Coordinates of C-alpha atoms and ligand atoms in Angstrom, one line a residue:
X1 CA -28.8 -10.7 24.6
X2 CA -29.6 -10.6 20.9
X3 CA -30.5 -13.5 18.7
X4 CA -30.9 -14.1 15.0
X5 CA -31.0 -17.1 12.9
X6 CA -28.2 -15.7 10.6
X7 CA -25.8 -12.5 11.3
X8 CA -24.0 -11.2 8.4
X9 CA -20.5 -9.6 9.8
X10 CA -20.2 -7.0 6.7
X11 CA -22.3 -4.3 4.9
X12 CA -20.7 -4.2 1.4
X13 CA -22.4 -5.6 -2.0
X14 CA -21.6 -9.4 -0.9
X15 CA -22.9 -8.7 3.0
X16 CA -26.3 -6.7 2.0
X17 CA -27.2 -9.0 -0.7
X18 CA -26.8 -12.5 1.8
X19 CA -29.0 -11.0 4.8
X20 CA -31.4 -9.9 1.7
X21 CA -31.5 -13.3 0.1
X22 CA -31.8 -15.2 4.0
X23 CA -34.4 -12.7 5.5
X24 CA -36.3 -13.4 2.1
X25 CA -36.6 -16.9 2.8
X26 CA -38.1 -15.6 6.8
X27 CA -35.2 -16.0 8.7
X28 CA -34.0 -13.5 10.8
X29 CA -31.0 -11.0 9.9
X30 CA -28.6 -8.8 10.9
X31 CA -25.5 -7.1 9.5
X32 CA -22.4 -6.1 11.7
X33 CA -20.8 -3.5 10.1
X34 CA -17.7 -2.1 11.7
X35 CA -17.8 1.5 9.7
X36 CA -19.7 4.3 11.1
X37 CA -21.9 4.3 7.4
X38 CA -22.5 1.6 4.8
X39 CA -20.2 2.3 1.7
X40 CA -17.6 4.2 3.1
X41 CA -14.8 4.7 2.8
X42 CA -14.5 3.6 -1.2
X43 CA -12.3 1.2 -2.0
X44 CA -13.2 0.5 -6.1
X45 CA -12.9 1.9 -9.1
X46 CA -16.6 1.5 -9.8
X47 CA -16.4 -0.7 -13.0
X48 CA -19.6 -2.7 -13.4
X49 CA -21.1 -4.3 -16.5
X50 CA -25.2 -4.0 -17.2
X51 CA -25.5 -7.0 -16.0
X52 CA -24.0 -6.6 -12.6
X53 CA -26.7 -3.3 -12.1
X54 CA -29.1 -6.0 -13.3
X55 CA -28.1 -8.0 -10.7
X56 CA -28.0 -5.8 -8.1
X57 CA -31.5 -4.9 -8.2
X58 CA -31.6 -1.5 -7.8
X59 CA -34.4 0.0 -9.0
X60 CA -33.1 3.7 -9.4
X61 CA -29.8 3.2 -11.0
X62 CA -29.5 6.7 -11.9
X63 CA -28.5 7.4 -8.1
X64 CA -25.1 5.4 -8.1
X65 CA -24.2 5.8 -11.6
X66 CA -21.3 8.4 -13.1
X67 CA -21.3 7.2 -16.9
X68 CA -21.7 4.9 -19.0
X69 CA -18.4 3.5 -21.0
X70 CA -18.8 2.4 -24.4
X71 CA -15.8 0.1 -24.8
X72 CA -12.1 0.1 -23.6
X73 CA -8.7 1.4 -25.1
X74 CA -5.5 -1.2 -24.1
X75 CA -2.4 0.6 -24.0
X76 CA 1.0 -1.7 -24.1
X77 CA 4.3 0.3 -24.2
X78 CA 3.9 1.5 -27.6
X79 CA 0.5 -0.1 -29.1
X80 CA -2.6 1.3 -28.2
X81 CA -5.7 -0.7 -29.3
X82 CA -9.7 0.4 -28.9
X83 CA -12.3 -2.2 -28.2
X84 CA -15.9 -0.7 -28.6
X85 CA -18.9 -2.4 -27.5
X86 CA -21.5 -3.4 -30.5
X87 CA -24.6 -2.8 -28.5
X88 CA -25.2 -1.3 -25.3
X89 CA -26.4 -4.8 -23.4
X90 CA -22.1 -5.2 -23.5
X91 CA -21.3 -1.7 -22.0
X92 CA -20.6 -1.2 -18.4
X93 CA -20.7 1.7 -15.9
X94 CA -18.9 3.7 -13.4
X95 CA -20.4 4.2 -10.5
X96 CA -20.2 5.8 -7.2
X97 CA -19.5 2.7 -4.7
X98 CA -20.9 4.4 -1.8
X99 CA -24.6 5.3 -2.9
X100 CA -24.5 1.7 -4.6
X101 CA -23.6 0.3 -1.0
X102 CA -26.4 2.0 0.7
X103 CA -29.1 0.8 -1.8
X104 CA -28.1 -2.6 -1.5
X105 CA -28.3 -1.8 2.3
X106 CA -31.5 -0.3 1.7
X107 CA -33.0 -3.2 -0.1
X108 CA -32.0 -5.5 2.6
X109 CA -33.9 -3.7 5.6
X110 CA -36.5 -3.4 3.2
X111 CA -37.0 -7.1 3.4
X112 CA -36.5 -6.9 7.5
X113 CA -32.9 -7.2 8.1
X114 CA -31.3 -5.3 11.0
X115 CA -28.0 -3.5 10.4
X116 CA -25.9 -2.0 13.6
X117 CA -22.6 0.1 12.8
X118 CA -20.2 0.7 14.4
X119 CA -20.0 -2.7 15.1
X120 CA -16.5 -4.6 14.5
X121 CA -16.4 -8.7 14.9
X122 CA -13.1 -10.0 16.5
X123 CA -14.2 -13.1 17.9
X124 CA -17.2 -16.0 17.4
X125 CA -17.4 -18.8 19.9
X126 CA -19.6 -21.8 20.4
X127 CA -22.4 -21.5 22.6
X128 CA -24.8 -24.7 22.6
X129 CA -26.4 -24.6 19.0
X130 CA -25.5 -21.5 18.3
X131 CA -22.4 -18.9 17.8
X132 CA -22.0 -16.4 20.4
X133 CA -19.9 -13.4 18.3
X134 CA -18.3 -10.7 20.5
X135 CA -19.0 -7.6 19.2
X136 CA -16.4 -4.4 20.2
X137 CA -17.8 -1.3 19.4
X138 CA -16.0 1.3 16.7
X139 CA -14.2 2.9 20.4
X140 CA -12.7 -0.6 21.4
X141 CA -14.3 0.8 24.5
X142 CA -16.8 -2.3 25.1
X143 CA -17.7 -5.6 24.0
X144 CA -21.4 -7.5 23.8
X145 CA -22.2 -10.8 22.8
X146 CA -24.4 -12.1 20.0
X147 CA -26.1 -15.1 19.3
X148 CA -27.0 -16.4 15.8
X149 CA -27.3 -20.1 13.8
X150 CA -25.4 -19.1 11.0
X151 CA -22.5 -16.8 10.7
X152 CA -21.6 -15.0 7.4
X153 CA -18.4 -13.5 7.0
X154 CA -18.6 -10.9 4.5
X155 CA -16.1 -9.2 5.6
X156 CA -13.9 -8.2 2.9
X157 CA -10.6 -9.3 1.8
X158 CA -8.5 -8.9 5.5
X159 CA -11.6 -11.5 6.8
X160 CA -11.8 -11.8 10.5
X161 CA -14.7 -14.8 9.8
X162 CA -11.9 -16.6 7.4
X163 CA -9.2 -16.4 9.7
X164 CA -11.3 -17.3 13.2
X165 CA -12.7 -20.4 10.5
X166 CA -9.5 -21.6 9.8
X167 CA -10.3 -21.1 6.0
X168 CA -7.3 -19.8 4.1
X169 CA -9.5 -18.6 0.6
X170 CA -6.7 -15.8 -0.8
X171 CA -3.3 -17.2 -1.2
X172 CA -1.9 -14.0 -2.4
X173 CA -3.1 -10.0 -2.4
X174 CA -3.0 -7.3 -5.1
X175 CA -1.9 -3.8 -3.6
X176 CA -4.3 -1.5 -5.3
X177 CA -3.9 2.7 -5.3
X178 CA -6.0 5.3 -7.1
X179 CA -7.2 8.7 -7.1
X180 CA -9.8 10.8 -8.4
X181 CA -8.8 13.8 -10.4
X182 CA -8.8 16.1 -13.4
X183 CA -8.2 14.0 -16.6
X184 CA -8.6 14.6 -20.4
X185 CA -11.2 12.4 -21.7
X186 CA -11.9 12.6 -24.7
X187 CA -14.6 9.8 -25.0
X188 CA -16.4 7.7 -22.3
X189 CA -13.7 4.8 -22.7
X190 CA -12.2 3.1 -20.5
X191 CA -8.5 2.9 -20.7
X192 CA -6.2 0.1 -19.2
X193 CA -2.5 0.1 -19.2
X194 CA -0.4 -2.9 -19.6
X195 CA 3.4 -3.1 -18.7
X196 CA 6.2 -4.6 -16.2
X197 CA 7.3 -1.0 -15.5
X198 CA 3.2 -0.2 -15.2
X199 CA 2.1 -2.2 -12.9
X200 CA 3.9 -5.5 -12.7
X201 CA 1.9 -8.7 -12.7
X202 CA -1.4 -6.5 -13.1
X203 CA -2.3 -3.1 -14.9
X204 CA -3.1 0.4 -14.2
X205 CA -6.1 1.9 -15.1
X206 CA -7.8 5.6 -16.0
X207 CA -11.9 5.6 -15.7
X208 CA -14.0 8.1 -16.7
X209 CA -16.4 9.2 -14.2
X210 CA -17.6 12.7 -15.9
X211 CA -16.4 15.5 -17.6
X212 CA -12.9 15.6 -17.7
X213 CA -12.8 13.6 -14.2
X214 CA -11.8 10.1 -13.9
X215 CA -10.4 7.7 -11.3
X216 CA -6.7 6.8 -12.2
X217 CA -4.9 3.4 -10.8
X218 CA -3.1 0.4 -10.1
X219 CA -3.0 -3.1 -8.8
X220 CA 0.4 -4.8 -9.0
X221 CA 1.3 -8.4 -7.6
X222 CA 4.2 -8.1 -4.6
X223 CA 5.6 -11.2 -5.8
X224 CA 6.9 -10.1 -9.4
X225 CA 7.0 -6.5 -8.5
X226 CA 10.7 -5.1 -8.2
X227 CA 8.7 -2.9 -5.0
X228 CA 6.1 -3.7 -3.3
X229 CA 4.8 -0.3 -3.1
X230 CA 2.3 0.4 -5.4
X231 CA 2.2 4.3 -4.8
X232 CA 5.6 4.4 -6.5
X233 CA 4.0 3.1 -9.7
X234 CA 1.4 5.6 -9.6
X235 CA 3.4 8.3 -8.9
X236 CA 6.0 7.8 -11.4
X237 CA 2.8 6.8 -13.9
X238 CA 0.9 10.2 -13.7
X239 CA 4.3 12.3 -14.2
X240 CA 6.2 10.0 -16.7
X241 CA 3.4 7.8 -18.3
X242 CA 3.9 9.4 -21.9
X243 CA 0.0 8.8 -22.3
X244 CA -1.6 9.3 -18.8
X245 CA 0.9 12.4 -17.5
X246 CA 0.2 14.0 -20.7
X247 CA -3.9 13.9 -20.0
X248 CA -3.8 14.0 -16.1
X249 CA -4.5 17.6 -14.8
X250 CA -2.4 17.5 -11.5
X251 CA -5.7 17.3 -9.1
X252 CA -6.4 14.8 -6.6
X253 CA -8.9 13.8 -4.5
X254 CA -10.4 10.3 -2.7
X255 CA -6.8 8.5 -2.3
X256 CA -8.0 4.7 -2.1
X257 CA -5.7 2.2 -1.6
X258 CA -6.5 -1.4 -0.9
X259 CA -6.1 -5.0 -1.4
X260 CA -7.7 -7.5 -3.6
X261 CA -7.7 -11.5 -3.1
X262 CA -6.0 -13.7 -5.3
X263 CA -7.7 -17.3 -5.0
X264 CA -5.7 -19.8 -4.4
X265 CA -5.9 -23.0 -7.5
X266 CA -9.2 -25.3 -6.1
X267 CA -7.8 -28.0 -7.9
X268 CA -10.2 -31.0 -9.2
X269 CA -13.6 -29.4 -9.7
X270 CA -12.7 -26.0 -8.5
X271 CA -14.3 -26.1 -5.2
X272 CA -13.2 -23.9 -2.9
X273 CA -13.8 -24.2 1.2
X274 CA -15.7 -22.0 2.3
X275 CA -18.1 -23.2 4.2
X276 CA -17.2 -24.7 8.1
X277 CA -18.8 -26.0 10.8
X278 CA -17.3 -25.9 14.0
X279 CA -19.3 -28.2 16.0
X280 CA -22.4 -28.3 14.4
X281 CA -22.5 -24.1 14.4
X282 CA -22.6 -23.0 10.5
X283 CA -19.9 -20.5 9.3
X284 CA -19.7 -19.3 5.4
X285 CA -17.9 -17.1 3.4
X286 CA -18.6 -14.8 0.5
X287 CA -17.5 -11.8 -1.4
X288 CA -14.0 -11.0 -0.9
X289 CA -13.8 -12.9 2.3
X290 CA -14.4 -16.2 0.0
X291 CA -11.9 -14.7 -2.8
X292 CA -14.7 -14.1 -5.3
X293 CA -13.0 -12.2 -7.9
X294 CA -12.0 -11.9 -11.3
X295 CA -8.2 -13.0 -11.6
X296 CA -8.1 -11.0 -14.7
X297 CA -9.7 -7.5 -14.0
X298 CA -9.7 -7.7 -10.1
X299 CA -13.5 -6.9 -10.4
X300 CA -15.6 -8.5 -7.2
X301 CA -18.8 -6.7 -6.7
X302 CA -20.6 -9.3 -9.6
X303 CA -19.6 -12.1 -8.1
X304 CA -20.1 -10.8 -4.3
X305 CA -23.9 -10.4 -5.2
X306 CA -24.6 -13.5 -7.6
X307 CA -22.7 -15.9 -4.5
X308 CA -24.3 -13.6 -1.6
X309 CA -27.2 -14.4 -3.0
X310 CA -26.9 -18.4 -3.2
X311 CA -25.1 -17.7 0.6
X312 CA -28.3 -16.0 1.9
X313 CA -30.7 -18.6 0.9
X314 CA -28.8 -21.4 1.9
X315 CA -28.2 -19.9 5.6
X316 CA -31.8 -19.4 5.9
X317 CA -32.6 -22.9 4.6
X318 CA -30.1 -24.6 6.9
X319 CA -31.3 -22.6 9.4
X320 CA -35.7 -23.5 8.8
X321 CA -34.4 -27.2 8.7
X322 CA -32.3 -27.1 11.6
X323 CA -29.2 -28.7 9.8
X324 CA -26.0 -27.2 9.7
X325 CA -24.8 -29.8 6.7
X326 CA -27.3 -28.3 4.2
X327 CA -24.6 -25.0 4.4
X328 CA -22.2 -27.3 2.0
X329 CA -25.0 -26.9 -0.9
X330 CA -23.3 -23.3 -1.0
X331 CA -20.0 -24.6 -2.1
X332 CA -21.5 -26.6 -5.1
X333 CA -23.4 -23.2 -5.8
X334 CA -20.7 -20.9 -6.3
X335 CA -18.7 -23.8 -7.9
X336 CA -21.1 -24.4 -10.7
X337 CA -21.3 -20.2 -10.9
X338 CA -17.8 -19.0 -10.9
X339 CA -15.4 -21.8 -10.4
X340 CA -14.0 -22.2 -14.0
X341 CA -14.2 -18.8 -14.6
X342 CA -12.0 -18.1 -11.3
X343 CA -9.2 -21.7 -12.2
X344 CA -8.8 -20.5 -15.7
X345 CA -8.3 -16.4 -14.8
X346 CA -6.2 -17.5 -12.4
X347 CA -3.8 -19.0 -15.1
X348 CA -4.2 -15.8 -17.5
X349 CA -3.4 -14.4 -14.1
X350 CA 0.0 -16.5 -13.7
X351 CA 0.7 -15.6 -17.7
X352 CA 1.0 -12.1 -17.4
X353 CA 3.1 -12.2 -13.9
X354 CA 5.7 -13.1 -16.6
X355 CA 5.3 -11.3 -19.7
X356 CA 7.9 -8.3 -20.5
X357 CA 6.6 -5.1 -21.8
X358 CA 8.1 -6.3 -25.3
X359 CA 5.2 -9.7 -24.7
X360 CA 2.7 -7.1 -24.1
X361 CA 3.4 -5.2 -27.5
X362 CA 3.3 -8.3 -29.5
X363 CA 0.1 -9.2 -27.9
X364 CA -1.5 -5.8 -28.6
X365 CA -0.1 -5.8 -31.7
X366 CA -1.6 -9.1 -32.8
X367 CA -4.8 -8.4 -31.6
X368 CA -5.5 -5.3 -33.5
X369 CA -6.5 -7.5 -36.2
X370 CA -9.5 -7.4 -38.1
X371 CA -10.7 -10.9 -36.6
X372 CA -9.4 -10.6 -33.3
X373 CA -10.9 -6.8 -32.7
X374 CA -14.2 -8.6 -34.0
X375 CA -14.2 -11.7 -31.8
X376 CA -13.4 -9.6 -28.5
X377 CA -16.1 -6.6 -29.3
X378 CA -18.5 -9.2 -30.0
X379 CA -18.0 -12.4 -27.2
X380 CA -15.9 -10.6 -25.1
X381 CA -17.6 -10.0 -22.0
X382 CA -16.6 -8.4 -18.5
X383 CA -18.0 -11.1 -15.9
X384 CA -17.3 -14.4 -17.6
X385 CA -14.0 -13.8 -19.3
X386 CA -13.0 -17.3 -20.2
X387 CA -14.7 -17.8 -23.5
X388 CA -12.6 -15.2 -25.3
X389 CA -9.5 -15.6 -23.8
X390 CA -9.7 -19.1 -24.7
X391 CA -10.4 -18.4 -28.3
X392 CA -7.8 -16.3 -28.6
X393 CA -5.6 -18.9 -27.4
X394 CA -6.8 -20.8 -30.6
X395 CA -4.6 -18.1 -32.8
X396 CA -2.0 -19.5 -34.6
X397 CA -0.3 -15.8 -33.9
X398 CA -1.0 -15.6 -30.4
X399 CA 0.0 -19.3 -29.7
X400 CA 2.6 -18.4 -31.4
X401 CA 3.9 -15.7 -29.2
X402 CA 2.6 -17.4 -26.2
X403 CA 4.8 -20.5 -26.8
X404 CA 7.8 -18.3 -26.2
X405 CA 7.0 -17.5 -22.3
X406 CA 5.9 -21.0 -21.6
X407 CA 8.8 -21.5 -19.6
X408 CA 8.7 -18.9 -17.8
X409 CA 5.6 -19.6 -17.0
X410 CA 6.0 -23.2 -16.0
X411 CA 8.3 -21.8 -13.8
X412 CA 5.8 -18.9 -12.2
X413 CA 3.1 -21.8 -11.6
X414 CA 5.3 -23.3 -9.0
X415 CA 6.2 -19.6 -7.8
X416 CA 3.0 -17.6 -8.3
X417 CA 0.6 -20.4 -7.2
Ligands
FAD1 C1 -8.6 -0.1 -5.7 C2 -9.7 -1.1 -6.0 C3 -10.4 -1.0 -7.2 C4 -11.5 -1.9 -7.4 N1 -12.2 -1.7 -8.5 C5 -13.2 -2.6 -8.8 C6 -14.1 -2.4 -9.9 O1 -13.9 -1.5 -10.7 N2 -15.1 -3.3 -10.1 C7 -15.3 -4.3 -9.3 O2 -16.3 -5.1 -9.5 N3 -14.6 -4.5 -8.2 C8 -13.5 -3.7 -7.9 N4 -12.8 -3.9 -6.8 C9 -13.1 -5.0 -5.9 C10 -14.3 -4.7 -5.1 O3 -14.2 -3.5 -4.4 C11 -14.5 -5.8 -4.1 O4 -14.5 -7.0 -4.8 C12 -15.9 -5.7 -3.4 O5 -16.0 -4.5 -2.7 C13 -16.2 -6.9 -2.5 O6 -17.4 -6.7 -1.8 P1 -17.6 -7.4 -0.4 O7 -18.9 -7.1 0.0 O8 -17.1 -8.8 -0.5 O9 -16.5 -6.7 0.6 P2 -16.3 -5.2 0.9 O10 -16.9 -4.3 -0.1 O11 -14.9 -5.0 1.2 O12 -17.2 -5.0 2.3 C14 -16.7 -5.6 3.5 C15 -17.3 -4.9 4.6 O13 -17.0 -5.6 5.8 C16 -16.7 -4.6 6.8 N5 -15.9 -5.3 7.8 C17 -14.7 -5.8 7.7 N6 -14.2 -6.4 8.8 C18 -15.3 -6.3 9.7 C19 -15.5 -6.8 11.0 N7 -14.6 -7.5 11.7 N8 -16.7 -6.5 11.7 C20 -17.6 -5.8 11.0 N9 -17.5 -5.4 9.7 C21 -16.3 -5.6 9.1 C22 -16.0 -3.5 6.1 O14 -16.0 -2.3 6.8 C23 -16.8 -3.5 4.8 O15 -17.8 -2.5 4.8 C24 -11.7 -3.0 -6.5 C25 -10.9 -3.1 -5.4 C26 -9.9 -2.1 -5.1 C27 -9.1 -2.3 -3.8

């Protein structure tokens, strides 16, 4: 029977980089993946900022990248404002998730991990001082048995790790749907669309990924959506949408459609649980599994890496020092990392569950002024959100249009926790 100190169950960005990180520290690794090849199929829209590809570690980032965006245009019902990036350490990318995957892969068995395919999780048990997972192959056709110290679940947002844990990270799910085809783009912008007749309780999205090619579509949030479908929002969007139907060409190609975790509130100190041991054998979380994702944009691939990476080390540590407890240090980790970031986007979250498309023009509207265009080209910034939304918050003229959906969103707290 096999045995490793740590088994990651899940190739994507949060996966490669923890078996990296723990076969750094000289543990051994493997990765379950339950896909026949790392990065596929692509679920993303391939957003990153520079300092995610930093992150990532990728030496040849030519390989993975489509084009670099110099800002983004916001387009309410009948407002359309353009935020472009002063310098180019605040632009971001679109790249191709599946040659991004395999790097990452690459990198790991680089530093020794193992990696099997093919390979789906459905079941860990306790065996001594170690967890026994039961591996069924892609064909269902047969099961084996694995044995490892520490148990990973980067397994993406429908966690199998989570659920056999007992953790319950994502108290709610977008419903995401895009596809790549022939678009008018005028300028390497990104373009988000804000609305209730959009995509309610999220927004829909057009990403330039070339010439004249970009990937177009939506999230919305089931529980203020009037259907829970989000195809129905996309369709009607790329016929009716008086800015995207106009520049979409009528091609399509790589339908995506998939789910992202909405974290549930931490409360005091934002610490989520993620981490449990079932007597004595170690089990963490990370990535989507562990909810790490930007309430506002739905982007998880920076904060899969930065917390795979604190996940990885602390495995391999609890692992050289033969105590399971040290695995808490990874909660306080991706606490002090992304914790406020994650309480206060979940509250600009709950916000725009209840603003009407008439909120979203005010909003627009207000922030096409001088100072506010300034403050959100110059400290607004794609991974740690908070600081600018915050400020803007400050604004007599914001506050003051704020102030009116307070109730409503008083009320959405209790309903859209
Ligand atoms: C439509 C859409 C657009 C998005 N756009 C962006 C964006 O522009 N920018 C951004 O940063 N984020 C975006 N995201 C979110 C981003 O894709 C995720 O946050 C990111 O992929 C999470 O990485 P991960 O490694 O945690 O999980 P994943 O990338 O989901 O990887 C999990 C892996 O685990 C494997 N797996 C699952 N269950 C098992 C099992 N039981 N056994 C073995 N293997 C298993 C899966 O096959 C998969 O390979 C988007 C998501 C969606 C749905």
């Amino acid at each position: 029977m096999l045995e490793y100190d740590v088994v990651v169950v899940g190739g994507g960005p949060a996966g490669c980089m923890a078996a990296k990180y723990a076969a750094k520290e000289g543990v051994s690794t493997l990765i379950l993946e339950e896909d026949p090849a790392i990065g596929e199929p692509v679920q993303c829209a391939g957003l990153i900022s520079k300092r995610a590809i930093e992150e990532s570690e990728i030496k040849n980032s030519k390989s993975f990248i489509n084009c670099e965006l110099r800002g983004a245009i916001i387009h309410s019902h009948s407002h359309a404002i353009k935020i472009e990036s002063p310098s180019s350490e605040k632009r971001a990318f679109a790249i191709r998730r599946d040659i991004f995957d395999k790097e990452l892969a690459e990198a790991a068995l680089n530093e020794g991990v193992d990696i099997i395919l093919k390979s789906r999780v459905k079941g860990v048990k306790r065996r001594g001082e170690k967890a026994k997972l039961i591996i069924m192959d892609a064909t269902a056709a047969s099961t084996r048995e694995i044995n490892a110290k520490v148990v990973i679940g980067a397994d993406g947002a429908r966690s199998v790790v989570a659920n056999i844990a007992g953790l319950k990270v994502a108290k709610n799910f977008l419903n995401c749907v895009q596809i790549e085809g022939a678009y008018e783009v005028e300028e390497a912008v990104a373009e988000i669309f804000v609305g209730k007749s959009i995509a309610p309780g999220f927004f829909a999205w057009a990403i330039p990924i070339g010439k004249n090619t970009a990937r177009v579509g939506l999230c919305i949030d089931k529980r203020v959506s009037p259907h829970p479908n989000p195809l129905r929002f996309l369709k009607r969007n790329l016929s009716e949408h008086p800015v995207i139907a106009k520049k979409y060409k009528g091609t399509r190609s790589n339908f995506t459609a998939g789910i992202i975790p909405i974290p549930g509130g931490a409360g005091i100190g934002q610490r989520r649980r993620i981490v449990k041991m079932v007597n004595g054998v170690g089990m963490l979380l990370v990535g989507d599994a562990a909810a790490q994702v930007k309430p506002i944009t739905g982007g998880g691939v920076y904060y899969g890496m930065k917390c795979g990476k604190i996940a990885g080390e602390i495995a391999a540590k609890a692992c050289l020092e033969g105590d399971m407890e040290v695995l808490r240090e990874y909660e306080k980790g991706c606490c002090e990392e992304i914790g406020k970031e994650i309480a206060f986007g979940l509250k600009v979250h709950r916000l725009r569950c209840v603003l009407s498309d008439d909120d979203f023009d005010k909003i627009c509207h207000a922030l096409s002024k001088y100072d506010m265009m300034q403050l959100i080209a110059n400290r607004g910034d794609m991974d740690y959100q908070s600081f600018v939304f915050r400020e803007l918050l400050k604004k007599p003229s914001i506050i003051k249009l704020i102030a009116r959906s307070i109730i409503r969103y008083l009320y959405a707290k209790r309903k859209i926790r």
